[in-house]
């Protein structure tokens, strides 16, 4: 089929469906201009890379690899600086090293990065002091500042989203291929951090890796794979105009790929089986995910598998459960049963963040480390009890020493939340809480293997 026909057919398919959580742009001409511009921009990823990731996700569905998906709740244009990207990459690499070395399992590094700029909100508008304005939907849509000018959805932000994503992904590729991810640098990634239990543990592990590296060098082993990592980019496919503009026909296969990220997921709020988001992602070849909250029904999951992975391609579909620590043990088993009944493979990931968001007594939106840890370990217990395979974790984190999540070895209390509470949306694990989580997961993986 003709390239333009395929894209037109895609457009007709999703645009005839209900599309939830889309911004209302007052200037339709400006939107068309932005979208036309994006369509002519080079892809950010190559379709072949997406296929490679599908094959890796298939390994994770069988327990032969483990997915580490991590990054900000929402990236912002301001936070896409070199320092912040470096800190996030370093955190993810440190977590990956802990998992790879501690549990002897290949780790798939999947950033919630280079495109995570749009957020669905529970309320379309926000009221402050009697003034009602559109809610902040992420830098891809409007500004955080509470003024009418800043909160109007502006299509030019879609272009900046593309540019920031391109610059971020370029830096990620430079870091991960250019020497920053070299396993002989494991010690350096920890430099500049105050000492605390997680860092001490990390330094000890880094010492062991150093020894192993020196041994291999002395023995003449000299593998490129020790110096570089494959790092993949993912974000929530929320803004359909943007995602459509980034979707292209792959010249090798003549199939549709979203070239704005390797992996895309559909949010809990937009996963309606007859809705536009599911329709769009059902028609692209990338590996994809769906978030599942505690109220998802078994037949919804069956319908999603049928629609999103009819052929049962391993690695194509990931189910990211975000149940909440208190209910996961009750809510997850019937969903696993439905998947087992269906028989087609899925990759299971736990998101221990979104089911555990609370308001602190002083009003801060926060989470407790203890709940995060509880949901992760219950995720593993439920899967192993049912003969199913836990394939990865999805973490909201930052490389900085923020104070947004309660608890951790270097404990953050309600009173200390205010010290460095920087997120515009959800609270993220800081650097040391992320490392702590990685150690916990590596212990569970080791026990299970
Ligand atoms: N390339 C291997 C991997 O991705 C080993 C590796 C090199 C690595 N640098 C790393 C692993 C940094 C974790 C973190 O697994
Ligand atoms: Mn979030």
Short mmCIF file of C-alpha atoms and ligand atoms in Angstrom, two decimals:
data_model
loop_
_atom_site.label_atom_id
_atom_site.label_comp_id
_atom_site.label_asym_id
_atom_site.label_seq_id
_atom_site.Cartn_x
_atom_site.Cartn_y
_atom_site.Cartn_z
CA UNK A 1 0.00 0.00 0.00
CA UNK A 2 1.05 3.57 -0.69
CA UNK A 3 2.86 5.24 2.23
CA UNK A 4 0.44 8.15 2.48
CA UNK A 5 -2.55 5.82 2.31
CA UNK A 6 -1.28 3.86 5.29
CA UNK A 7 -0.87 7.00 7.37
CA UNK A 8 -4.27 8.27 6.27
CA UNK A 9 -5.88 4.99 7.20
CA UNK A 10 -4.23 5.19 10.62
CA UNK A 11 -5.52 8.71 11.07
CA UNK A 12 -9.07 7.79 10.10
CA UNK A 13 -9.00 4.78 12.41
CA UNK A 14 -8.08 6.59 15.61
CA UNK A 15 -9.67 9.97 14.92
CA UNK A 16 -13.10 8.38 14.54
CA UNK A 17 -12.84 7.07 18.12
CA UNK A 18 -13.31 8.78 21.45
CA UNK A 19 -10.03 10.44 22.47
CA UNK A 20 -9.77 11.15 26.21
CA UNK A 21 -7.40 13.62 27.88
CA UNK A 22 -6.60 15.63 24.75
CA UNK A 23 -5.84 19.35 25.08
CA UNK A 24 -8.28 21.76 23.50
CA UNK A 25 -6.22 24.01 21.25
CA UNK A 26 -7.92 27.35 20.64
CA UNK A 27 -5.91 27.87 17.45
CA UNK A 28 -6.57 24.97 15.06
CA UNK A 29 -4.46 26.54 12.30
CA UNK A 30 -1.45 26.70 14.60
CA UNK A 31 -1.97 23.04 15.55
CA UNK A 32 -1.99 21.98 11.90
CA UNK A 33 1.13 24.00 11.28
CA UNK A 34 2.95 22.31 14.16
CA UNK A 35 1.85 18.85 13.09
CA UNK A 36 2.87 19.46 9.46
CA UNK A 37 6.27 20.56 10.69
CA UNK A 38 6.70 17.47 12.86
CA UNK A 39 5.78 15.13 10.03
CA UNK A 40 8.78 16.36 8.07
CA UNK A 41 11.22 16.00 10.94
CA UNK A 42 13.61 13.02 11.00
CA UNK A 43 12.62 10.07 13.19
CA UNK A 44 14.18 9.90 16.67
CA UNK A 45 14.55 6.14 16.62
CA UNK A 46 14.98 3.54 13.91
CA UNK A 47 12.35 0.84 13.45
CA UNK A 48 15.04 -1.85 13.68
CA UNK A 49 15.83 -0.67 17.22
CA UNK A 50 12.19 -1.07 18.21
CA UNK A 51 12.28 -4.64 16.85
CA UNK A 52 15.41 -5.32 18.90
CA UNK A 53 13.60 -4.12 21.99
CA UNK A 54 10.62 -6.37 21.23
CA UNK A 55 12.99 -9.34 21.18
CA UNK A 56 14.48 -8.24 24.52
CA UNK A 57 11.04 -7.76 26.08
CA UNK A 58 10.24 -11.30 24.96
CA UNK A 59 13.26 -12.48 26.98
CA UNK A 60 11.87 -10.63 29.99
CA UNK A 61 8.51 -12.36 29.60
CA UNK A 62 10.33 -15.67 30.11
CA UNK A 63 12.46 -14.58 33.06
CA UNK A 64 15.62 -14.50 30.95
CA UNK A 65 16.03 -10.73 31.26
CA UNK A 66 14.68 -8.03 33.56
CA UNK A 67 13.25 -4.63 32.59
CA UNK A 68 14.35 -1.53 34.45
CA UNK A 69 12.04 1.26 33.31
CA UNK A 70 12.73 4.54 35.07
CA UNK A 71 12.65 8.29 34.90
CA UNK A 72 10.63 11.33 35.80
CA UNK A 73 6.88 11.37 36.22
CA UNK A 74 7.04 14.26 33.78
CA UNK A 75 10.14 15.67 32.14
CA UNK A 76 10.12 19.43 31.82
CA UNK A 77 11.84 21.64 29.28
CA UNK A 78 13.75 23.29 32.10
CA UNK A 79 14.97 19.99 33.51
CA UNK A 80 16.28 18.69 30.19
CA UNK A 81 19.71 20.08 31.02
CA UNK A 82 22.92 18.09 30.62
CA UNK A 83 23.41 17.83 34.38
CA UNK A 84 19.96 16.47 35.05
CA UNK A 85 20.07 14.01 32.18
CA UNK A 86 23.49 12.80 33.28
CA UNK A 87 22.29 12.33 36.86
CA UNK A 88 19.27 10.32 35.74
CA UNK A 89 21.31 8.14 33.37
CA UNK A 90 23.87 7.56 36.09
CA UNK A 91 21.16 6.51 38.55
CA UNK A 92 19.64 4.08 36.06
CA UNK A 93 23.08 2.66 35.20
CA UNK A 94 23.89 2.21 38.88
CA UNK A 95 20.58 0.42 39.42
CA UNK A 96 21.26 -1.71 36.35
CA UNK A 97 24.70 -2.65 37.63
CA UNK A 98 23.25 -3.66 40.99
CA UNK A 99 20.69 -5.85 39.23
CA UNK A 100 23.03 -7.31 36.62
CA UNK A 101 25.80 -8.13 39.08
CA UNK A 102 23.67 -8.92 42.10
CA UNK A 103 21.16 -11.13 40.35
CA UNK A 104 23.17 -12.27 37.30
CA UNK A 105 20.39 -11.33 34.94
CA UNK A 106 20.60 -9.18 31.79
CA UNK A 107 18.90 -5.84 32.42
CA UNK A 108 16.94 -3.96 29.77
CA UNK A 109 17.48 -0.25 30.35
CA UNK A 110 14.36 1.63 29.40
CA UNK A 111 14.25 5.34 30.24
CA UNK A 112 10.99 7.06 31.01
CA UNK A 113 12.85 9.79 29.15
CA UNK A 114 13.25 11.71 25.89
CA UNK A 115 9.54 12.32 25.32
CA UNK A 116 7.74 12.05 28.69
CA UNK A 117 6.31 15.57 28.51
CA UNK A 118 2.53 15.08 28.62
CA UNK A 119 0.27 14.19 31.54
CA UNK A 120 -3.39 13.21 31.81
CA UNK A 121 -5.00 15.04 34.76
CA UNK A 122 -7.94 13.99 36.92
CA UNK A 123 -9.52 17.43 36.50
CA UNK A 124 -9.49 19.39 33.26
CA UNK A 125 -9.36 22.63 35.21
CA UNK A 126 -7.74 23.88 38.39
CA UNK A 127 -9.25 26.49 40.72
CA UNK A 128 -7.11 28.78 42.88
CA UNK A 129 -8.58 31.66 44.87
CA UNK A 130 -11.76 31.47 42.84
CA UNK A 131 -9.94 31.59 39.51
CA UNK A 132 -10.46 28.62 37.19
CA UNK A 133 -7.84 27.79 34.54
CA UNK A 134 -6.98 24.69 32.46
CA UNK A 135 -4.92 22.18 34.45
CA UNK A 136 -1.21 21.83 33.72
CA UNK A 137 -0.92 18.92 31.26
CA UNK A 138 2.86 18.82 31.01
CA UNK A 139 5.30 21.01 29.12
CA UNK A 140 4.22 19.42 25.83
CA UNK A 141 0.86 21.16 26.26
CA UNK A 142 0.98 24.26 28.47
CA UNK A 143 2.92 26.10 31.17
CA UNK A 144 2.92 25.27 34.88
CA UNK A 145 2.61 28.92 35.90
CA UNK A 146 -0.95 29.70 37.03
CA UNK A 147 -1.83 32.48 34.58
CA UNK A 148 -4.35 32.41 31.72
CA UNK A 149 -1.56 32.97 29.14
CA UNK A 150 0.60 30.15 30.41
CA UNK A 151 -2.20 27.62 30.81
CA UNK A 152 -3.56 27.95 27.27
CA UNK A 153 -2.55 24.83 25.27
CA UNK A 154 0.06 25.99 22.76
CA UNK A 155 0.85 23.75 19.73
CA UNK A 156 4.34 25.25 19.40
CA UNK A 157 5.15 23.25 22.52
CA UNK A 158 4.81 20.08 20.43
CA UNK A 159 7.74 21.25 18.36
CA UNK A 160 9.78 21.99 21.46
CA UNK A 161 8.84 18.54 22.77
CA UNK A 162 10.34 17.02 19.63
CA UNK A 163 13.47 19.14 19.86
CA UNK A 164 14.02 18.45 23.58
CA UNK A 165 13.42 14.75 23.03
CA UNK A 166 15.92 14.71 20.17
CA UNK A 167 18.56 16.55 22.23
CA UNK A 168 17.97 14.30 25.25
CA UNK A 169 18.14 11.10 23.23
CA UNK A 170 21.27 12.32 21.49
CA UNK A 171 22.98 12.91 24.82
CA UNK A 172 21.78 9.54 26.12
CA UNK A 173 23.23 7.83 23.07
CA UNK A 174 26.50 9.74 23.48
CA UNK A 175 26.77 8.81 27.16
CA UNK A 176 25.87 5.17 26.75
CA UNK A 177 28.07 4.51 23.72
CA UNK A 178 30.87 7.00 24.30
CA UNK A 179 32.50 5.73 27.50
CA UNK A 180 30.30 7.04 30.32
CA UNK A 181 28.66 3.61 30.75
CA UNK A 182 32.00 1.74 30.77
CA UNK A 183 31.87 -0.89 33.49
CA UNK A 184 35.37 0.11 34.60
CA UNK A 185 33.80 3.44 35.67
CA UNK A 186 31.37 1.94 38.19
CA UNK A 187 33.14 3.66 41.08
CA UNK A 188 33.00 7.06 39.46
CA UNK A 189 29.21 7.00 39.12
CA UNK A 190 28.99 7.18 42.90
CA UNK A 191 31.34 10.14 43.34
CA UNK A 192 30.08 13.27 45.01
CA UNK A 193 27.34 11.58 47.00
CA UNK A 194 27.29 11.73 50.77
CA UNK A 195 27.92 8.41 52.43
CA UNK A 196 24.82 6.50 53.50
CA UNK A 197 23.96 2.80 53.65
CA UNK A 198 23.00 2.48 49.98
CA UNK A 199 26.19 4.19 48.78
CA UNK A 200 28.38 2.07 51.04
CA UNK A 201 26.77 -1.04 49.70
CA UNK A 202 27.14 0.22 46.18
CA UNK A 203 30.83 1.00 46.66
CA UNK A 204 31.45 -2.49 47.94
CA UNK A 205 29.76 -3.98 44.88
CA UNK A 206 31.70 -1.61 42.62
CA UNK A 207 34.90 -2.88 44.21
CA UNK A 208 33.98 -6.45 43.31
CA UNK A 209 33.19 -5.46 39.74
CA UNK A 210 36.53 -3.63 39.52
CA UNK A 211 38.32 -6.80 40.51
CA UNK A 212 36.43 -8.84 37.94
CA UNK A 213 37.22 -6.25 35.26
CA UNK A 214 40.93 -6.27 36.12
CA UNK A 215 40.91 -10.05 36.01
CA UNK A 216 39.33 -10.03 32.56
CA UNK A 217 41.80 -7.45 31.31
CA UNK A 218 44.72 -9.48 32.60
CA UNK A 219 43.25 -12.57 31.00
CA UNK A 220 43.04 -10.77 27.68
CA UNK A 221 39.22 -10.61 27.49
CA UNK A 222 38.37 -7.36 25.80
CA UNK A 223 34.75 -7.03 24.97
CA UNK A 224 33.03 -3.94 23.62
CA UNK A 225 29.88 -4.96 25.49
CA UNK A 226 31.56 -4.09 28.81
CA UNK A 227 32.00 -0.49 27.70
CA UNK A 228 28.62 0.39 26.23
CA UNK A 229 24.94 -0.22 26.95
CA UNK A 230 21.85 -0.23 24.80
CA UNK A 231 19.51 2.32 26.29
CA UNK A 232 15.92 2.61 25.11
CA UNK A 233 13.48 5.52 25.33
CA UNK A 234 9.83 5.31 26.35
CA UNK A 235 6.94 7.60 27.23
CA UNK A 236 3.18 7.55 27.64
CA UNK A 237 1.50 7.84 24.24
CA UNK A 238 -0.98 10.51 25.26
CA UNK A 239 -1.08 13.32 22.71
CA UNK A 240 -2.50 11.68 19.63
CA UNK A 241 -1.62 14.48 17.21
CA UNK A 242 2.01 14.29 18.27
CA UNK A 243 2.16 10.50 18.24
CA UNK A 244 0.56 10.39 14.82
CA UNK A 245 3.05 12.90 13.42
CA UNK A 246 5.91 10.74 14.72
CA UNK A 247 4.47 7.57 13.18
CA UNK A 248 6.10 6.59 9.89
CA UNK A 249 6.11 3.75 7.39
CA UNK A 250 9.31 1.75 7.82
CA UNK A 251 11.06 1.47 4.46
CA UNK A 252 12.30 -2.08 5.19
CA UNK A 253 9.01 -3.65 6.16
CA UNK A 254 6.42 -1.12 4.92
CA UNK A 255 4.85 -1.30 8.36
CA UNK A 256 3.94 1.55 10.72
CA UNK A 257 6.30 2.44 13.56
CA UNK A 258 6.12 5.24 16.08
CA UNK A 259 9.57 6.76 15.64
CA UNK A 260 9.27 9.14 18.61
CA UNK A 261 10.29 6.43 21.11
CA UNK A 262 11.23 2.77 21.15
CA UNK A 263 8.46 1.80 23.57
CA UNK A 264 5.14 3.53 24.26
CA UNK A 265 2.52 2.82 26.85
CA UNK A 266 -1.18 3.55 27.19
CA UNK A 267 -2.16 5.08 30.54
CA UNK A 268 -4.70 3.68 32.99
CA UNK A 269 -7.06 6.54 32.09
CA UNK A 270 -6.95 6.10 28.32
CA UNK A 271 -7.00 2.33 27.88
CA UNK A 272 -10.68 2.03 26.88
CA UNK A 273 -10.91 -0.81 24.38
CA UNK A 274 -12.90 1.19 21.82
CA UNK A 275 -11.01 4.43 22.39
CA UNK A 276 -8.51 6.23 20.18
CA UNK A 277 -5.32 5.42 22.12
CA UNK A 278 -5.81 1.67 21.95
CA UNK A 279 -6.82 1.94 18.29
CA UNK A 280 -3.67 3.88 17.39
CA UNK A 281 -1.22 1.66 19.24
CA UNK A 282 -2.88 -1.49 17.90
CA UNK A 283 -1.69 -0.37 14.46
CA UNK A 284 1.98 0.25 15.13
CA UNK A 285 4.77 -2.33 15.35
CA UNK A 286 6.69 -1.04 18.40
CA UNK A 287 6.70 -2.94 21.66
CA UNK A 288 3.94 -1.36 23.76
CA UNK A 289 2.61 -1.36 27.29
CA UNK A 290 -0.71 -0.82 29.05
CA UNK A 291 -1.04 0.40 32.63
CA UNK A 292 -3.53 -1.58 34.70
CA UNK A 293 -4.99 -0.19 37.92
CA UNK A 294 -6.75 -2.07 40.74
CA UNK A 295 -10.19 -1.83 39.15
CA UNK A 296 -9.35 -3.45 35.84
CA UNK A 297 -11.59 -6.42 35.00
CA UNK A 298 -10.35 -9.73 33.63
CA UNK A 299 -12.42 -9.41 30.48
CA UNK A 300 -10.94 -5.97 29.82
CA UNK A 301 -7.47 -7.50 29.94
CA UNK A 302 -8.52 -10.30 27.59
CA UNK A 303 -9.95 -7.75 25.15
CA UNK A 304 -6.76 -5.68 25.33
CA UNK A 305 -4.57 -8.68 24.50
CA UNK A 306 -6.86 -9.58 21.63
CA UNK A 307 -6.74 -6.08 20.21
CA UNK A 308 -3.09 -5.20 20.89
CA UNK A 309 -1.37 -8.52 20.29
CA UNK A 310 -3.71 -10.72 18.23
CA UNK A 311 -0.84 -12.77 16.81
CA UNK A 312 0.64 -13.40 20.26
CA UNK A 313 4.07 -12.04 19.31
CA UNK A 314 6.40 -12.46 22.29
CA UNK A 315 7.62 -9.10 23.63
CA UNK A 316 4.98 -7.08 21.82
CA UNK A 317 2.74 -6.43 24.83
CA UNK A 318 3.72 -5.47 28.37
CA UNK A 319 1.21 -5.18 31.18
CA UNK A 320 2.32 -2.63 33.75
CA UNK A 321 0.33 -3.18 36.93
CA UNK A 322 -0.10 -0.32 39.40
CA UNK A 323 -2.41 -1.78 42.01
CA UNK A 324 -1.28 -0.36 45.35
CA UNK A 325 0.60 -2.23 48.08
CA UNK A 326 -2.53 -3.01 50.09
CA UNK A 327 -4.58 -4.54 47.30
CA UNK A 328 -2.10 -6.12 44.89
CA UNK A 329 -2.33 -9.52 46.57
CA UNK A 330 -6.11 -9.59 45.96
CA UNK A 331 -6.32 -7.80 42.65
CA UNK A 332 -3.42 -9.24 40.66
CA UNK A 333 -4.23 -13.01 40.73
CA UNK A 334 -7.47 -12.85 38.68
CA UNK A 335 -5.66 -10.77 36.05
CA UNK A 336 -2.79 -13.25 35.85
CA UNK A 337 -5.35 -16.06 35.56
CA UNK A 338 -7.05 -14.31 32.65
CA UNK A 339 -3.71 -13.96 30.86
CA UNK A 340 -2.84 -17.59 31.51
CA UNK A 341 -6.25 -18.67 30.17
CA UNK A 342 -5.67 -16.60 27.05
CA UNK A 343 -2.28 -18.23 26.53
CA UNK A 344 -0.66 -15.42 24.54
CA UNK A 345 2.59 -14.18 26.12
CA UNK A 346 2.80 -10.86 27.98
CA UNK A 347 5.68 -9.20 29.80
CA UNK A 348 4.72 -8.26 33.37
CA UNK A 349 6.08 -5.10 34.97
CA UNK A 350 5.21 -3.62 38.35
CA UNK A 351 4.74 0.10 38.76
CA UNK A 352 4.90 0.43 42.57
CA UNK A 353 4.49 4.21 42.41
CA UNK A 354 1.04 5.15 41.13
CA UNK A 355 -1.08 2.94 43.38
CA UNK A 356 0.67 4.34 46.44
CA UNK A 357 0.30 8.09 46.18
CA UNK A 358 -0.86 9.79 49.40
CA UNK A 359 -1.24 13.29 50.80
CA UNK A 360 1.07 14.08 53.72
CA UNK A 361 -0.55 15.82 56.69
CA UNK A 362 1.09 19.05 55.52
CA UNK A 363 -0.51 18.71 52.09
CA UNK A 364 2.44 17.40 50.03
CA UNK A 365 1.65 14.74 47.47
CA UNK A 366 3.99 11.94 48.44
CA UNK A 367 4.59 8.17 48.65
CA UNK A 368 6.11 5.94 51.30
CA UNK A 369 9.22 3.92 50.47
CA UNK A 370 7.74 1.13 52.60
CA UNK A 371 4.69 0.94 50.30
CA UNK A 372 6.85 1.00 47.17
CA UNK A 373 8.94 -1.85 48.54
CA UNK A 374 5.84 -3.76 49.67
CA UNK A 375 4.19 -3.59 46.27
CA UNK A 376 7.38 -4.79 44.56
CA UNK A 377 7.85 -7.77 46.84
CA UNK A 378 4.16 -8.72 46.67
CA UNK A 379 4.32 -8.49 42.87
CA UNK A 380 7.09 -11.10 42.93
CA UNK A 381 5.30 -13.33 45.46
CA UNK A 382 2.02 -13.35 43.56
CA UNK A 383 3.69 -14.14 40.24
CA UNK A 384 5.84 -16.93 41.60
CA UNK A 385 2.90 -18.45 43.50
CA UNK A 386 0.96 -18.59 40.23
CA UNK A 387 3.76 -19.88 38.04
CA UNK A 388 3.88 -16.59 36.17
CA UNK A 389 6.96 -14.53 35.38
CA UNK A 390 7.68 -11.11 36.97
CA UNK A 391 9.57 -9.26 34.23
CA UNK A 392 10.49 -5.81 35.49
CA UNK A 393 9.93 -2.64 37.48
CA UNK A 394 8.69 0.80 36.45
CA UNK A 395 10.03 3.52 38.76
CA UNK A 396 9.57 7.27 38.95
CA UNK A 397 13.01 8.55 39.90
CA UNK A 398 15.44 11.39 39.56
CA UNK A 399 19.21 11.46 39.85
CA UNK A 400 19.08 14.35 42.30
CA UNK A 401 18.84 14.45 46.09
CA UNK A 402 15.23 15.60 46.17
CA UNK A 403 12.94 15.03 49.17
CA UNK A 404 9.65 13.90 47.67
CA UNK A 405 9.13 10.31 48.87
CA UNK A 406 8.90 9.47 52.60
CA UNK A 407 11.31 7.01 54.19
CA UNK A 408 14.47 5.37 52.95
CA UNK A 409 17.67 4.55 54.82
CA UNK A 410 18.50 8.23 54.91
CA UNK A 411 15.04 8.90 56.15
CA UNK A 412 12.78 11.60 54.77
CA UNK A 413 9.99 12.68 57.12
CA UNK A 414 6.89 14.78 56.53
CA UNK A 415 8.77 17.77 57.98
CA UNK A 416 11.66 17.36 55.56
CA UNK A 417 9.54 17.03 52.41
CA UNK A 418 9.72 20.79 51.92
CA UNK A 419 13.55 20.87 51.81
CA UNK A 420 13.83 19.87 48.15
CA UNK A 421 10.38 19.14 46.79
CA UNK A 422 10.84 19.92 43.08
CA UNK A 423 8.42 17.77 41.13
CA UNK A 424 5.62 19.48 39.21
CA UNK A 425 3.53 16.31 39.18
CA UNK A 426 4.26 13.06 41.10
CA UNK A 427 6.88 12.47 43.84
CA UNK A 428 10.01 10.63 42.67
CA UNK A 429 12.54 8.40 44.39
CA UNK A 430 15.79 10.31 44.90
CA UNK A 431 19.20 8.92 44.00
CA UNK A 432 19.76 6.97 47.19
CA UNK A 433 16.18 5.67 47.43
CA UNK A 434 16.55 4.40 43.85
CA UNK A 435 19.74 2.53 44.70
CA UNK A 436 18.09 1.07 47.77
CA UNK A 437 15.21 -0.16 45.62
CA UNK A 438 17.64 -1.75 43.16
CA UNK A 439 19.34 -3.65 45.99
CA UNK A 440 15.99 -4.91 47.21
CA UNK A 441 14.94 -6.07 43.74
CA UNK A 442 18.29 -7.77 43.15
CA UNK A 443 17.88 -9.71 46.41
CA UNK A 444 14.42 -10.88 45.43
CA UNK A 445 15.62 -11.84 41.94
CA UNK A 446 18.50 -13.81 43.40
CA UNK A 447 16.18 -15.67 45.78
CA UNK A 448 13.80 -16.50 42.95
CA UNK A 449 16.45 -17.76 40.55
N1 LIG B 1 26.65 -4.03 28.04
C1 LIG B 1 26.36 -4.81 29.21
C2 LIG B 1 24.89 -4.52 29.67
O1 LIG B 1 24.27 -3.64 29.15
C3 LIG B 1 27.34 -4.53 30.37
C4 LIG B 1 27.40 -3.12 30.84
C5 LIG B 1 28.27 -2.15 30.41
C6 LIG B 1 26.60 -2.53 31.87
N2 LIG B 1 28.05 -0.99 31.11
C7 LIG B 1 27.04 -1.19 32.01
C8 LIG B 1 25.56 -2.99 32.69
C9 LIG B 1 26.43 -0.34 32.90
C10 LIG B 1 24.98 -2.13 33.59
C11 LIG B 1 25.39 -0.81 33.70
O2 LIG B 1 24.37 -5.21 30.50
MN1 LIG B 2 3.39 9.82 37.65
#
